[in-house]
JSON list of C-alpha atoms in Angstrom, two decimals:
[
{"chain": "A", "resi": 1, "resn": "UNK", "atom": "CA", "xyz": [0.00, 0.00, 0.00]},
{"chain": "A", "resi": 2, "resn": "UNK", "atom": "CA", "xyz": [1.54, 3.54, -0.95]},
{"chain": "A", "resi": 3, "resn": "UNK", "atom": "CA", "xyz": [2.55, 5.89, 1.56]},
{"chain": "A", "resi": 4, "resn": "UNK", "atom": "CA", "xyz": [3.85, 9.17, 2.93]},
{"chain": "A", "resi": 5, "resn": "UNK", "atom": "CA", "xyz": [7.32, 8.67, 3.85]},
{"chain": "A", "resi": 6, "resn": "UNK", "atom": "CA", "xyz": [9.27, 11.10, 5.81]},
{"chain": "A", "resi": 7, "resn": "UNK", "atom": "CA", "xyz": [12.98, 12.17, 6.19]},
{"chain": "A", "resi": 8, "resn": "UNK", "atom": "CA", "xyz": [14.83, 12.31, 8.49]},
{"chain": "A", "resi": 9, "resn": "UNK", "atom": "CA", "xyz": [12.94, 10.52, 11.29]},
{"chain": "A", "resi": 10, "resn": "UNK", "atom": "CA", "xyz": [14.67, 12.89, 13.96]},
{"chain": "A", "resi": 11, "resn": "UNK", "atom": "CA", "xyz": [16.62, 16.14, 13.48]},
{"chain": "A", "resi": 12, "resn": "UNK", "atom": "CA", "xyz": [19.06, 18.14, 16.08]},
{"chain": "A", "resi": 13, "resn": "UNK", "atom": "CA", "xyz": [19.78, 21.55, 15.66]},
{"chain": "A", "resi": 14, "resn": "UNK", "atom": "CA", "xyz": [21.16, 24.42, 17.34]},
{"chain": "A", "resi": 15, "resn": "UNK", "atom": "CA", "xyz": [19.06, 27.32, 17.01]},
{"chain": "A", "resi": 16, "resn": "UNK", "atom": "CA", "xyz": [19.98, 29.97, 14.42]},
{"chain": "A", "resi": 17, "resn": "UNK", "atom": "CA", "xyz": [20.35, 26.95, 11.87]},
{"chain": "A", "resi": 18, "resn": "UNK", "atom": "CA", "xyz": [18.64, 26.18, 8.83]},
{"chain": "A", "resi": 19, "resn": "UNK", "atom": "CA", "xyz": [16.49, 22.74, 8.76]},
{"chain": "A", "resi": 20, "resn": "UNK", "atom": "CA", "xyz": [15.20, 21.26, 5.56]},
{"chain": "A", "resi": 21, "resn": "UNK", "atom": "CA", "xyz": [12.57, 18.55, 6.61]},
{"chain": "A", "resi": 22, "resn": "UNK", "atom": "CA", "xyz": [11.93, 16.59, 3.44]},
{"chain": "A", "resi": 23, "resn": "UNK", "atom": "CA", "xyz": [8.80, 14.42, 2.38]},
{"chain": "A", "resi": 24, "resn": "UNK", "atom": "CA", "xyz": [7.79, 11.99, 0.17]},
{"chain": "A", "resi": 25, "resn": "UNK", "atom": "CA", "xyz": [3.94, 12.16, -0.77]},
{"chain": "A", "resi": 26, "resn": "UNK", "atom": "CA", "xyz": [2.06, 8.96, -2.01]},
{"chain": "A", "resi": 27, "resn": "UNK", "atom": "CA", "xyz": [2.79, 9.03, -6.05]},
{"chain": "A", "resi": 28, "resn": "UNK", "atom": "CA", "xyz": [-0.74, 10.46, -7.39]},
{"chain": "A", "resi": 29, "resn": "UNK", "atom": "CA", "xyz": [-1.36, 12.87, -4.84]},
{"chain": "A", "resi": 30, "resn": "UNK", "atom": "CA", "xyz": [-1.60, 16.30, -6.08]},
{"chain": "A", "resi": 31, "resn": "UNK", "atom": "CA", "xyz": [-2.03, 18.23, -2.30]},
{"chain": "A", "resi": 32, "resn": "UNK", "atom": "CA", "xyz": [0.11, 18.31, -0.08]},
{"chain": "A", "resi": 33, "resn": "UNK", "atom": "CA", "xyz": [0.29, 19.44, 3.67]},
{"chain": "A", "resi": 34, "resn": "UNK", "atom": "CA", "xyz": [2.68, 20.29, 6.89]},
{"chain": "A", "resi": 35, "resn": "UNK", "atom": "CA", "xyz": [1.49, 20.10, 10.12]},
{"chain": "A", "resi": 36, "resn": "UNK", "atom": "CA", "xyz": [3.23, 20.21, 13.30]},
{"chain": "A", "resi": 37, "resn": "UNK", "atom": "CA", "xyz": [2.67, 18.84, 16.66]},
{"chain": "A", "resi": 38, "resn": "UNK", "atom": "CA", "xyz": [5.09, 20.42, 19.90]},
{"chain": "A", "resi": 39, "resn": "UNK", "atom": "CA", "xyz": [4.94, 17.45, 22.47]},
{"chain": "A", "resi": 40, "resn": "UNK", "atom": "CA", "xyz": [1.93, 16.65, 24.73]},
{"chain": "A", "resi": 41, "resn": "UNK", "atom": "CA", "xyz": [-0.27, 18.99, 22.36]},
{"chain": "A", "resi": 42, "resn": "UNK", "atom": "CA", "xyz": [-2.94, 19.12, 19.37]},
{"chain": "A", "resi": 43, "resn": "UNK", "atom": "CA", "xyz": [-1.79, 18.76, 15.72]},
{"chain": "A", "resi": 44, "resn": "UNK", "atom": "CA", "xyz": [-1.41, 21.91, 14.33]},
{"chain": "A", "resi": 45, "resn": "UNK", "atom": "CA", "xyz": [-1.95, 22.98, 10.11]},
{"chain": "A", "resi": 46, "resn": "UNK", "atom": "CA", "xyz": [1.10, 24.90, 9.01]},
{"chain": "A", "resi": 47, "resn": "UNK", "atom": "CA", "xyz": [0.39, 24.98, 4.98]},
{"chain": "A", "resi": 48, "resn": "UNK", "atom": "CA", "xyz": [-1.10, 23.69, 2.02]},
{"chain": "A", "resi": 49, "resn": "UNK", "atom": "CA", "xyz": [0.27, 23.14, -1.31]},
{"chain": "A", "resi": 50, "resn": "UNK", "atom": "CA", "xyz": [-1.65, 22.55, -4.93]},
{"chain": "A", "resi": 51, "resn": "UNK", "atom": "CA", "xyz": [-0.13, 23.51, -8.62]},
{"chain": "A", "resi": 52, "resn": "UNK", "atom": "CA", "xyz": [3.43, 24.61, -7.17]},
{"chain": "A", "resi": 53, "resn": "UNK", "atom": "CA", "xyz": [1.88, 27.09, -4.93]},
{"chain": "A", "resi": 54, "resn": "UNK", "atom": "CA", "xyz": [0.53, 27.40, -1.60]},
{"chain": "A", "resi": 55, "resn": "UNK", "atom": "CA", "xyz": [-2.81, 27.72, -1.22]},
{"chain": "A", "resi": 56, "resn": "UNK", "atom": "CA", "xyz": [-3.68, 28.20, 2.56]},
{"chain": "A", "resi": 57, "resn": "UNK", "atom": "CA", "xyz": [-1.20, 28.93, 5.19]},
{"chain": "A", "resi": 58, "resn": "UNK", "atom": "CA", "xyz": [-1.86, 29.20, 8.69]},
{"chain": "A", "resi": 59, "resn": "UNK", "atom": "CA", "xyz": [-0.57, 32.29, 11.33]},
{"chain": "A", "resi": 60, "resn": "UNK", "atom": "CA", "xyz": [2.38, 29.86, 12.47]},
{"chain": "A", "resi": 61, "resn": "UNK", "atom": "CA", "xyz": [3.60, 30.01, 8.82]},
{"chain": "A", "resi": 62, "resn": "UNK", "atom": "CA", "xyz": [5.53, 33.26, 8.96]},
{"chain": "A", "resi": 63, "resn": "UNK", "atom": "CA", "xyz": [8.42, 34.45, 6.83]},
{"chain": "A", "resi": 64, "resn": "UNK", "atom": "CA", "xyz": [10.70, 32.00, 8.69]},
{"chain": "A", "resi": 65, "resn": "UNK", "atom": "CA", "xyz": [9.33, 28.63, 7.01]},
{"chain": "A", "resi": 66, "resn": "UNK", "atom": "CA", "xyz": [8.99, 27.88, 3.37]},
{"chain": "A", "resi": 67, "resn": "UNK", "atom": "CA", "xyz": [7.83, 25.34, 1.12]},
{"chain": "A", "resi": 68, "resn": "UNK", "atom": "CA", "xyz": [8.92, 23.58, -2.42]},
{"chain": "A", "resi": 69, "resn": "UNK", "atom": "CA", "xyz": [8.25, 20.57, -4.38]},
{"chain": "A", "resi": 70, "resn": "UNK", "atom": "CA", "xyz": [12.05, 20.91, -5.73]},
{"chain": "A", "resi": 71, "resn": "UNK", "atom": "CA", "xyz": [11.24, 17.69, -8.47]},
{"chain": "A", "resi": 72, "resn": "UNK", "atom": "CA", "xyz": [8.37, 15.23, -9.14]},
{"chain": "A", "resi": 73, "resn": "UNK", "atom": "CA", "xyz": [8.27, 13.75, -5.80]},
{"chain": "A", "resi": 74, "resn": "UNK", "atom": "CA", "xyz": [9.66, 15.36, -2.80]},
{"chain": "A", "resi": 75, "resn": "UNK", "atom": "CA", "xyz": [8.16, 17.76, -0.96]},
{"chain": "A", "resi": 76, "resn": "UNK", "atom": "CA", "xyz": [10.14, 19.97, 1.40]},
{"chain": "A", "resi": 77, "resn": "UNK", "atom": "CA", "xyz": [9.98, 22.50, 4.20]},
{"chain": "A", "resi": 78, "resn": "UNK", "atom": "CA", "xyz": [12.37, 24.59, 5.03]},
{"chain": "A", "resi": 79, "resn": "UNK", "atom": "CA", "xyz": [12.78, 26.46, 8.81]},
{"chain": "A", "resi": 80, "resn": "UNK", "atom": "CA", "xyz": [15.17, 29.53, 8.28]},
{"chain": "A", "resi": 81, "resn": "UNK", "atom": "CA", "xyz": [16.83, 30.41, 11.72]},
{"chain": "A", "resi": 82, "resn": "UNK", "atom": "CA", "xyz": [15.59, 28.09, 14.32]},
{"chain": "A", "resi": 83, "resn": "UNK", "atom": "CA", "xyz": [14.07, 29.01, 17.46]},
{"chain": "A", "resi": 84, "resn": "UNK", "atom": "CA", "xyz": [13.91, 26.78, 20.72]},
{"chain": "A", "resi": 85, "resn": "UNK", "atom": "CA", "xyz": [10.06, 26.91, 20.34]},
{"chain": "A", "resi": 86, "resn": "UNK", "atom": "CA", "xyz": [10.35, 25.14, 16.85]},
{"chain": "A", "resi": 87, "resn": "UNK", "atom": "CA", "xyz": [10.67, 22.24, 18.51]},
{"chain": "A", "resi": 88, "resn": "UNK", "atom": "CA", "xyz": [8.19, 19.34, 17.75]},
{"chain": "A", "resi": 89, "resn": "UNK", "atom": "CA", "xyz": [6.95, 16.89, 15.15]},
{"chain": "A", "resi": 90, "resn": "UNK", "atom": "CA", "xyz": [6.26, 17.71, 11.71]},
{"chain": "A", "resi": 91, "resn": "UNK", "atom": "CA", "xyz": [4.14, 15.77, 9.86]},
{"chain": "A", "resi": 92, "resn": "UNK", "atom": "CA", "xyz": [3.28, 15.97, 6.14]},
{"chain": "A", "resi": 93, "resn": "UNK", "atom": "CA", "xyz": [0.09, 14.50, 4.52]},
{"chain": "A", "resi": 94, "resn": "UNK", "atom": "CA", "xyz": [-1.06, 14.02, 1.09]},
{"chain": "A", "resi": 95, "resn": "UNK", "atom": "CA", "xyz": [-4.33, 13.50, -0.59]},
{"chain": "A", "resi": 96, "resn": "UNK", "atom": "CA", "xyz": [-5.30, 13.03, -4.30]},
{"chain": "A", "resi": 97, "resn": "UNK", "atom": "CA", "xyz": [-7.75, 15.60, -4.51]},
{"chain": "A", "resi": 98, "resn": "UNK", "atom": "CA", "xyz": [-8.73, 19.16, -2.68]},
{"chain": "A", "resi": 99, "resn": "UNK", "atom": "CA", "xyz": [-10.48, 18.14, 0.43]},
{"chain": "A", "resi": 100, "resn": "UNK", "atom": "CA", "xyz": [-13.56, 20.32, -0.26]},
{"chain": "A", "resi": 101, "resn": "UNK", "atom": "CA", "xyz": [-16.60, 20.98, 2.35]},
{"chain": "A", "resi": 102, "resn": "UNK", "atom": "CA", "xyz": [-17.73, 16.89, 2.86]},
{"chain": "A", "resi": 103, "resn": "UNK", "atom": "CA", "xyz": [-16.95, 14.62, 0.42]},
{"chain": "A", "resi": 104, "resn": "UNK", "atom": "CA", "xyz": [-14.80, 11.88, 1.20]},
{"chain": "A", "resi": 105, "resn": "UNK", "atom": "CA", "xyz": [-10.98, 12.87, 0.33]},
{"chain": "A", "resi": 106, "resn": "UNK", "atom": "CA", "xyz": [-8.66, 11.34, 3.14]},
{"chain": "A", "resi": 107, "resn": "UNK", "atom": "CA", "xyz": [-5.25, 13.19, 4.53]},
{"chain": "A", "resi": 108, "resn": "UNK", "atom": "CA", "xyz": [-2.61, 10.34, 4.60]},
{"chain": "A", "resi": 109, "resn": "UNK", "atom": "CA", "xyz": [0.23, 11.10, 6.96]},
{"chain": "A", "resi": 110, "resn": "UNK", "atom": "CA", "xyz": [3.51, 10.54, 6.85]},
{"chain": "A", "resi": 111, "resn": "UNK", "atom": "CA", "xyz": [5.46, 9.07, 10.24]},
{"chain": "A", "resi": 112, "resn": "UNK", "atom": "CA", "xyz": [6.99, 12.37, 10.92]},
{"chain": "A", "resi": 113, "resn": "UNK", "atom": "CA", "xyz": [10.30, 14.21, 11.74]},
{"chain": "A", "resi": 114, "resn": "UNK", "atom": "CA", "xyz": [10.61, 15.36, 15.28]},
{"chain": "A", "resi": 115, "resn": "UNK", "atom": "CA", "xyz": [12.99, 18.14, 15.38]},
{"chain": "A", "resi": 116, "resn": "UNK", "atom": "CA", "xyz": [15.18, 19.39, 18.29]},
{"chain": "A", "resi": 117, "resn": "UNK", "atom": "CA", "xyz": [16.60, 23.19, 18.63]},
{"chain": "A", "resi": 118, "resn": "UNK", "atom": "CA", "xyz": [18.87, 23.62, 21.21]},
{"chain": "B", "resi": 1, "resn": "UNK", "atom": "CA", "xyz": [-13.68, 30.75, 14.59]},
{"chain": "B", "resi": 2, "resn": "UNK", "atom": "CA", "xyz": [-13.96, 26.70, 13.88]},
{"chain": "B", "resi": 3, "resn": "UNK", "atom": "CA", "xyz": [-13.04, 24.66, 16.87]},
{"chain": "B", "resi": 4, "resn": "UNK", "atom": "CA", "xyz": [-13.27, 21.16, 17.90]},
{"chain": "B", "resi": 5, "resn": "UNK", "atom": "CA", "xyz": [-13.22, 20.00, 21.49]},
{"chain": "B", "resi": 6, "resn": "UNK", "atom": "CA", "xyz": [-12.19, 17.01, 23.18]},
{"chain": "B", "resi": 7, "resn": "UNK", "atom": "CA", "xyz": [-13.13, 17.19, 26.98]},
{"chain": "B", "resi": 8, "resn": "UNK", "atom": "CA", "xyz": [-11.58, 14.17, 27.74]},
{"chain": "B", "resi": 9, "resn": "UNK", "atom": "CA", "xyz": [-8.03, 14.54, 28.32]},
{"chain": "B", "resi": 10, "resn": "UNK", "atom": "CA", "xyz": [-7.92, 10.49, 29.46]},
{"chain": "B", "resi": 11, "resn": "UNK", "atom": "CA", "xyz": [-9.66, 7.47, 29.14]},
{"chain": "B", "resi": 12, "resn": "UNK", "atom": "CA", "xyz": [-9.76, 4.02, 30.72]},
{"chain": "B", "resi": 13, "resn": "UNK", "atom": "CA", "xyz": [-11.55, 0.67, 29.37]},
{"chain": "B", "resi": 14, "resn": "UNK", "atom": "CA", "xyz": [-11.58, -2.53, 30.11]},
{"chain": "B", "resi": 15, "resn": "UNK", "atom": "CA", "xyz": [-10.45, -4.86, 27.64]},
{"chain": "B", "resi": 16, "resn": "UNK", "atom": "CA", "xyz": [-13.33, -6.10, 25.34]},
{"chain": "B", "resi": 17, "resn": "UNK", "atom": "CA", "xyz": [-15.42, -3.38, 26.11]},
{"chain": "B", "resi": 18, "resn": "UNK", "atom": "CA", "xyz": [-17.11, -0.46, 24.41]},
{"chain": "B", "resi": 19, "resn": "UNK", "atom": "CA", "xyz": [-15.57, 3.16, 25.00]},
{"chain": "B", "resi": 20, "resn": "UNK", "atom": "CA", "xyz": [-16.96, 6.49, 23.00]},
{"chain": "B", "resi": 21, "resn": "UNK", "atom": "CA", "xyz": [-14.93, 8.92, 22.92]},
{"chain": "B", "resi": 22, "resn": "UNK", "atom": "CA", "xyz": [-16.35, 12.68, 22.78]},
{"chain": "B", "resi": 23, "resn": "UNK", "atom": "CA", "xyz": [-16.08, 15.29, 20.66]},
{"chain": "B", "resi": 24, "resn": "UNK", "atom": "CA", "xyz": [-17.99, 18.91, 19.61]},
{"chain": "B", "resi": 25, "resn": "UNK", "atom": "CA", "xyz": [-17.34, 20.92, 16.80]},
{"chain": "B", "resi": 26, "resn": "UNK", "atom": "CA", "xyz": [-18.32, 24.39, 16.09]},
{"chain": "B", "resi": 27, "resn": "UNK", "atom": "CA", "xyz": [-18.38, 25.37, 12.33]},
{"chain": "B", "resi": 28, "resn": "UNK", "atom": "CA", "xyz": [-20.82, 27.92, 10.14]},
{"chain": "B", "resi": 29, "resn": "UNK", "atom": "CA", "xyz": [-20.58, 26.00, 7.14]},
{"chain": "B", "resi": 30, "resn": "UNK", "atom": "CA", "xyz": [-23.29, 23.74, 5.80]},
{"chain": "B", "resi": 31, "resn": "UNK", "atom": "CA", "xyz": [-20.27, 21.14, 4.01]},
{"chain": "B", "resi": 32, "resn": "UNK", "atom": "CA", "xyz": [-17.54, 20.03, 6.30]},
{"chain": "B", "resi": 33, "resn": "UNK", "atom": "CA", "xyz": [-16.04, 16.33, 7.40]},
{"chain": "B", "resi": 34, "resn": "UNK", "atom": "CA", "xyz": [-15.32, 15.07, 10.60]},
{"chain": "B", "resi": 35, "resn": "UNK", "atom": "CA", "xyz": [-12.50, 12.46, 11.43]},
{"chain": "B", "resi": 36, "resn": "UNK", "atom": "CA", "xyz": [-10.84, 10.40, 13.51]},
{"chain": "B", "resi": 37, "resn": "UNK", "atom": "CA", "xyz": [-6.76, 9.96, 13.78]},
{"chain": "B", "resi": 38, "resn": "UNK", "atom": "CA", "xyz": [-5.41, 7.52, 16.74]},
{"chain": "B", "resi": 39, "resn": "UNK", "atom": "CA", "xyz": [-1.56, 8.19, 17.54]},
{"chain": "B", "resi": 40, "resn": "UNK", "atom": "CA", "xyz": [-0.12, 4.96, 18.84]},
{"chain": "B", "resi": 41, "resn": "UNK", "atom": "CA", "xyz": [3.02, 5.89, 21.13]},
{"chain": "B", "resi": 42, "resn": "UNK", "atom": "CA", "xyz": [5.14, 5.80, 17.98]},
{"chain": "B", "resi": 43, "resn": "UNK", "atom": "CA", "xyz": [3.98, 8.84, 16.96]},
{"chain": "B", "resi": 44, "resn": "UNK", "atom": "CA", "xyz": [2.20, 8.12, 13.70]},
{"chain": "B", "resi": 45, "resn": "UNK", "atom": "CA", "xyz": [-1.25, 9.84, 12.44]},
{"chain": "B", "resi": 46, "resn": "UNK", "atom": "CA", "xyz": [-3.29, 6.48, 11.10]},
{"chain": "B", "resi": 47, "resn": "UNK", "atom": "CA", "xyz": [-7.01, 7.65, 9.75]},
{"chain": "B", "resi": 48, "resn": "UNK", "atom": "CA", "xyz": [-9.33, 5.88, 11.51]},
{"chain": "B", "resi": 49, "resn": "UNK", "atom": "CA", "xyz": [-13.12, 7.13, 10.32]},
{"chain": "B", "resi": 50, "resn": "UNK", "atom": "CA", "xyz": [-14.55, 9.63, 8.26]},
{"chain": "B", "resi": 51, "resn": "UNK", "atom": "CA", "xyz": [-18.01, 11.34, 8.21]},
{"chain": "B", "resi": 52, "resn": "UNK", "atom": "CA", "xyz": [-19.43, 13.87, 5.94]},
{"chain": "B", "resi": 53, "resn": "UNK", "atom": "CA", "xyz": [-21.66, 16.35, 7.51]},
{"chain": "B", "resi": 54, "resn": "UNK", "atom": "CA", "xyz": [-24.11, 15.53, 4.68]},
{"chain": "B", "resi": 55, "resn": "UNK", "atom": "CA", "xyz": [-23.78, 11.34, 5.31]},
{"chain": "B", "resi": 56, "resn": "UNK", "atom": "CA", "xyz": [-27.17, 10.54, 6.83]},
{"chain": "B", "resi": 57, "resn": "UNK", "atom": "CA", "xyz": [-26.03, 7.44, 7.93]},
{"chain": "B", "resi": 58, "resn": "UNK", "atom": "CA", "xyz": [-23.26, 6.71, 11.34]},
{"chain": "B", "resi": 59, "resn": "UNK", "atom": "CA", "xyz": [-19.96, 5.97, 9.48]},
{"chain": "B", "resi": 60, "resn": "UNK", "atom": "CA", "xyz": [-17.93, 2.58, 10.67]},
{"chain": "B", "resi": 61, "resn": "UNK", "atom": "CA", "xyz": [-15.43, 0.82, 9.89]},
{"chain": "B", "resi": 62, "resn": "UNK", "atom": "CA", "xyz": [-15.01, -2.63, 11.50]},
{"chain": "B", "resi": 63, "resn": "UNK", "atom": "CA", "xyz": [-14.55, -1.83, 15.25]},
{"chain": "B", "resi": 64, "resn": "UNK", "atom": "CA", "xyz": [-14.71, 1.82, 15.10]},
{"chain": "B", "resi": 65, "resn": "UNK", "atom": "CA", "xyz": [-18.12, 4.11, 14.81]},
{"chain": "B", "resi": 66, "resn": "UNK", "atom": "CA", "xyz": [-18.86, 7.63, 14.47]},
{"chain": "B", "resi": 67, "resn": "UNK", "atom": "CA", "xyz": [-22.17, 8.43, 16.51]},
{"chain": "B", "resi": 68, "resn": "UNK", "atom": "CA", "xyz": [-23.06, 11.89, 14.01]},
{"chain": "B", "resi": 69, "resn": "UNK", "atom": "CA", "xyz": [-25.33, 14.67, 15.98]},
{"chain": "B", "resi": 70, "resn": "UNK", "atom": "CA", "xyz": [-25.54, 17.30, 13.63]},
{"chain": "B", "resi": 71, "resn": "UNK", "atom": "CA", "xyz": [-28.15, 19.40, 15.76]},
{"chain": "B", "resi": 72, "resn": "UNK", "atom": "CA", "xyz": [-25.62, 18.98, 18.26]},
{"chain": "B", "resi": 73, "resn": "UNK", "atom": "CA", "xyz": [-22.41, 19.18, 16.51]},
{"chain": "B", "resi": 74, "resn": "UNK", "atom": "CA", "xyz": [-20.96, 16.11, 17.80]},
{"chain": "B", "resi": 75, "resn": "UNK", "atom": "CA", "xyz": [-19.19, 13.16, 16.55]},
{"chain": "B", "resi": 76, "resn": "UNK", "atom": "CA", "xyz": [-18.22, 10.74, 19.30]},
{"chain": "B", "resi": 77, "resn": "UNK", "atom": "CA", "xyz": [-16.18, 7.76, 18.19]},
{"chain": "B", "resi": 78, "resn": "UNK", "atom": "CA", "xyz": [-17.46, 4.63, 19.49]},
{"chain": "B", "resi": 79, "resn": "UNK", "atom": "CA", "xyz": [-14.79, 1.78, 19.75]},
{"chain": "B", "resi": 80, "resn": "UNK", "atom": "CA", "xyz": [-16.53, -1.66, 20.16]},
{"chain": "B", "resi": 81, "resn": "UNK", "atom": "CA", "xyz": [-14.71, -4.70, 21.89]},
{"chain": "B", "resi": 82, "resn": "UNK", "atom": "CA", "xyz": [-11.60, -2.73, 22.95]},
{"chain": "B", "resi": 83, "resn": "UNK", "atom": "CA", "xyz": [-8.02, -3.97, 22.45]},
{"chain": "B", "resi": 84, "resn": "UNK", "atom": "CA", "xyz": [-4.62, -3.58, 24.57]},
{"chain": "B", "resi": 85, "resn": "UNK", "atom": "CA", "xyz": [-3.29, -2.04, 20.92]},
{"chain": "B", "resi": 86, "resn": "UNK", "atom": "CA", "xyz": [-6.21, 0.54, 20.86]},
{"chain": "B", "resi": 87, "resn": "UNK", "atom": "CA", "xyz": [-4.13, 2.20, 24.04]},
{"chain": "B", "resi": 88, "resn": "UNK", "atom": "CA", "xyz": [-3.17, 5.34, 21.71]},
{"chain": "B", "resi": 89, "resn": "UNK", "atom": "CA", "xyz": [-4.09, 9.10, 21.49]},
{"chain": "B", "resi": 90, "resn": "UNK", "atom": "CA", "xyz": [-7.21, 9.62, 19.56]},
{"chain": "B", "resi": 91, "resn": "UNK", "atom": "CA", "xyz": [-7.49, 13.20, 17.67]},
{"chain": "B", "resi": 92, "resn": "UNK", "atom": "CA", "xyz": [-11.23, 14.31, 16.52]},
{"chain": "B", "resi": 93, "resn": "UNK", "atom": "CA", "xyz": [-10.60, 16.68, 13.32]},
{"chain": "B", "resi": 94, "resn": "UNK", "atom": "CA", "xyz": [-12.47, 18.76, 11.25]},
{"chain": "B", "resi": 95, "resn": "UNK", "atom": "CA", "xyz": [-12.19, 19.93, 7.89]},
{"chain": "B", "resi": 96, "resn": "UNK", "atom": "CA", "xyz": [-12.95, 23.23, 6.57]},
{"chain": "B", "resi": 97, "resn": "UNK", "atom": "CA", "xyz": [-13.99, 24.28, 3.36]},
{"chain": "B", "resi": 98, "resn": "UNK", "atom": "CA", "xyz": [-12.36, 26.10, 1.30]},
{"chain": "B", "resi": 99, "resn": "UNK", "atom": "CA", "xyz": [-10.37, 26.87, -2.26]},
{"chain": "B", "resi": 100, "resn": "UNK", "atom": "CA", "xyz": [-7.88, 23.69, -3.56]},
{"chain": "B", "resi": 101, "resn": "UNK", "atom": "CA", "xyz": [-6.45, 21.66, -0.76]},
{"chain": "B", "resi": 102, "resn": "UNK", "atom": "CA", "xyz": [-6.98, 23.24, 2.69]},
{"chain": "B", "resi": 103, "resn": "UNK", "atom": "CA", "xyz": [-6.78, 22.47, 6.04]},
{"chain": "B", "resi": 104, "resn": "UNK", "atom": "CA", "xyz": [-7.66, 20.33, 8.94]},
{"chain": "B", "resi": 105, "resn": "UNK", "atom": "CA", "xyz": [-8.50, 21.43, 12.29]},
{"chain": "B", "resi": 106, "resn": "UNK", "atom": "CA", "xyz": [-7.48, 19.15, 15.16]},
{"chain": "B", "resi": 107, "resn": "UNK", "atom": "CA", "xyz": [-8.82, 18.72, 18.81]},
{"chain": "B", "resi": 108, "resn": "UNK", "atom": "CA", "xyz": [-6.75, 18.38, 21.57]},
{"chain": "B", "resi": 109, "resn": "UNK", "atom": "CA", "xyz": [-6.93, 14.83, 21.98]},
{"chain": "B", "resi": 110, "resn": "UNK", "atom": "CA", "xyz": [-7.85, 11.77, 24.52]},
{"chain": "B", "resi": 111, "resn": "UNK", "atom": "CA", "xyz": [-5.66, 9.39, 25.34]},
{"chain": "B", "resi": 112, "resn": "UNK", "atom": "CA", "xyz": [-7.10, 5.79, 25.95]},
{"chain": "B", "resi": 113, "resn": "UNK", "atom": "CA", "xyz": [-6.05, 3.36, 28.33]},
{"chain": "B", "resi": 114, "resn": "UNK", "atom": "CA", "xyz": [-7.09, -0.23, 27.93]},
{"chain": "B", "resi": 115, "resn": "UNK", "atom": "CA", "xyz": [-6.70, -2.66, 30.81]},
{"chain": "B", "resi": 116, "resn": "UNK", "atom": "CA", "xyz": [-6.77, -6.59, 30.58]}
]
């Protein structure tokens, strides 16, 4: 069965530094999706991507993260100068089609990186 | 502002029995889905159920049941003959409408404890 797959699986970095957490969405997806989860909390939507652009960020998503689909299949995002409270899992997810209002289009989630700033 | 809450921080079941799990949503919209995510202690997001505010029938699949109030904006998950592996945290999640691929709103979660 295809699925998201995520690397790397844990990250260290002091803060200041530049983290590129890199994702692998299922092979006929065409959305694709960051969230982030800091430990002992809810999952939180950082971004959503469609047609090489994003198409919904959230307030978390400021000028210090990015996103790019670099070739056919990977899917990254990029934290410009850490911060200690960037610390958490990140998870992507991928679905085939826009998840509009209530039809049926599932989120598939990858395993997630959980990154460290020190 | 769309929310979801879970007001059950923790959960305990006896093995082989039902549990439902809570969970309220507030939303304007007419078209929206509800889910279900359980996060075993490895960390992973595995989709569980799905339920489409216009479904007029419960959703299941196999051991897992979404009891759908819409007057009440609820959609407890109902876990029949628990299991030592269901011992996970379970996220109730909404999604929003919106233009292309958007996002999904997440509740705080409960974490189940099953017992043998």
């Amino acid at each position: 069965e295809p699925e998201v797959t995520q690397t790397p699986s844990h990250q260290v970095t002091q803060m200041g530094q530049e983290v590129i957490l890199r994702c692998v969405p299922i092979s006929n997806h065409l959305y694709f999706y960051w969230y982030r989860q800091i430990l002992g909390q809810k999952v939180e939507f950082l971004v959503s991507f469609y047609n090489n652009e994003i198409s919904e960020k959230s307030e978390i998503f400021d000028d210090q993260f990015s996103v790019e689909r670099p070739d056919g299949s990977n899917f990254t995002l990029k934290i410009r100068s850490t911060k200690l409270e960037d610390s958490a899992m990140y998870f992507c997810a991928s679905s085939r089609k826009g998840l509009a209002g209530g039809g049926q289009e599932t989120q598939y989630f990858g395993p997630g990186t959980r990154l460290l700033v020190l | 502002a769309q929310k979801i809450t879970q007001t059950q921080p923790g959960m305990f079941v006896q093995e082989k029995e039902a549990v439902t799990l809570d969970c309220t949503y507030d939303t304007s919209d007419q078209s929206y889905g509800l889910f279900w995510y359980k996060q075993p202690s490895s960390g992973e997001m595995i989709f569980l159920i799905y339920q489409g505010s216009y479904d007029e029938q419960n959703a299941t699949e196999g051991r897992y049941s979404l009891n759908f109030q819409k007057a009440r904006k609820s959609a407890n998950l109902v876990i029949s003959a628990s299991q030592l592996g269901d011992s996970a945290m379970y996220f109730c999640a909404m999604r929003e409408p919106g233009a292309g691929g958007f996002k999904t709103i997440f509740g705080a979660g409960t974490r189940l404890f099953v017992k043998a």
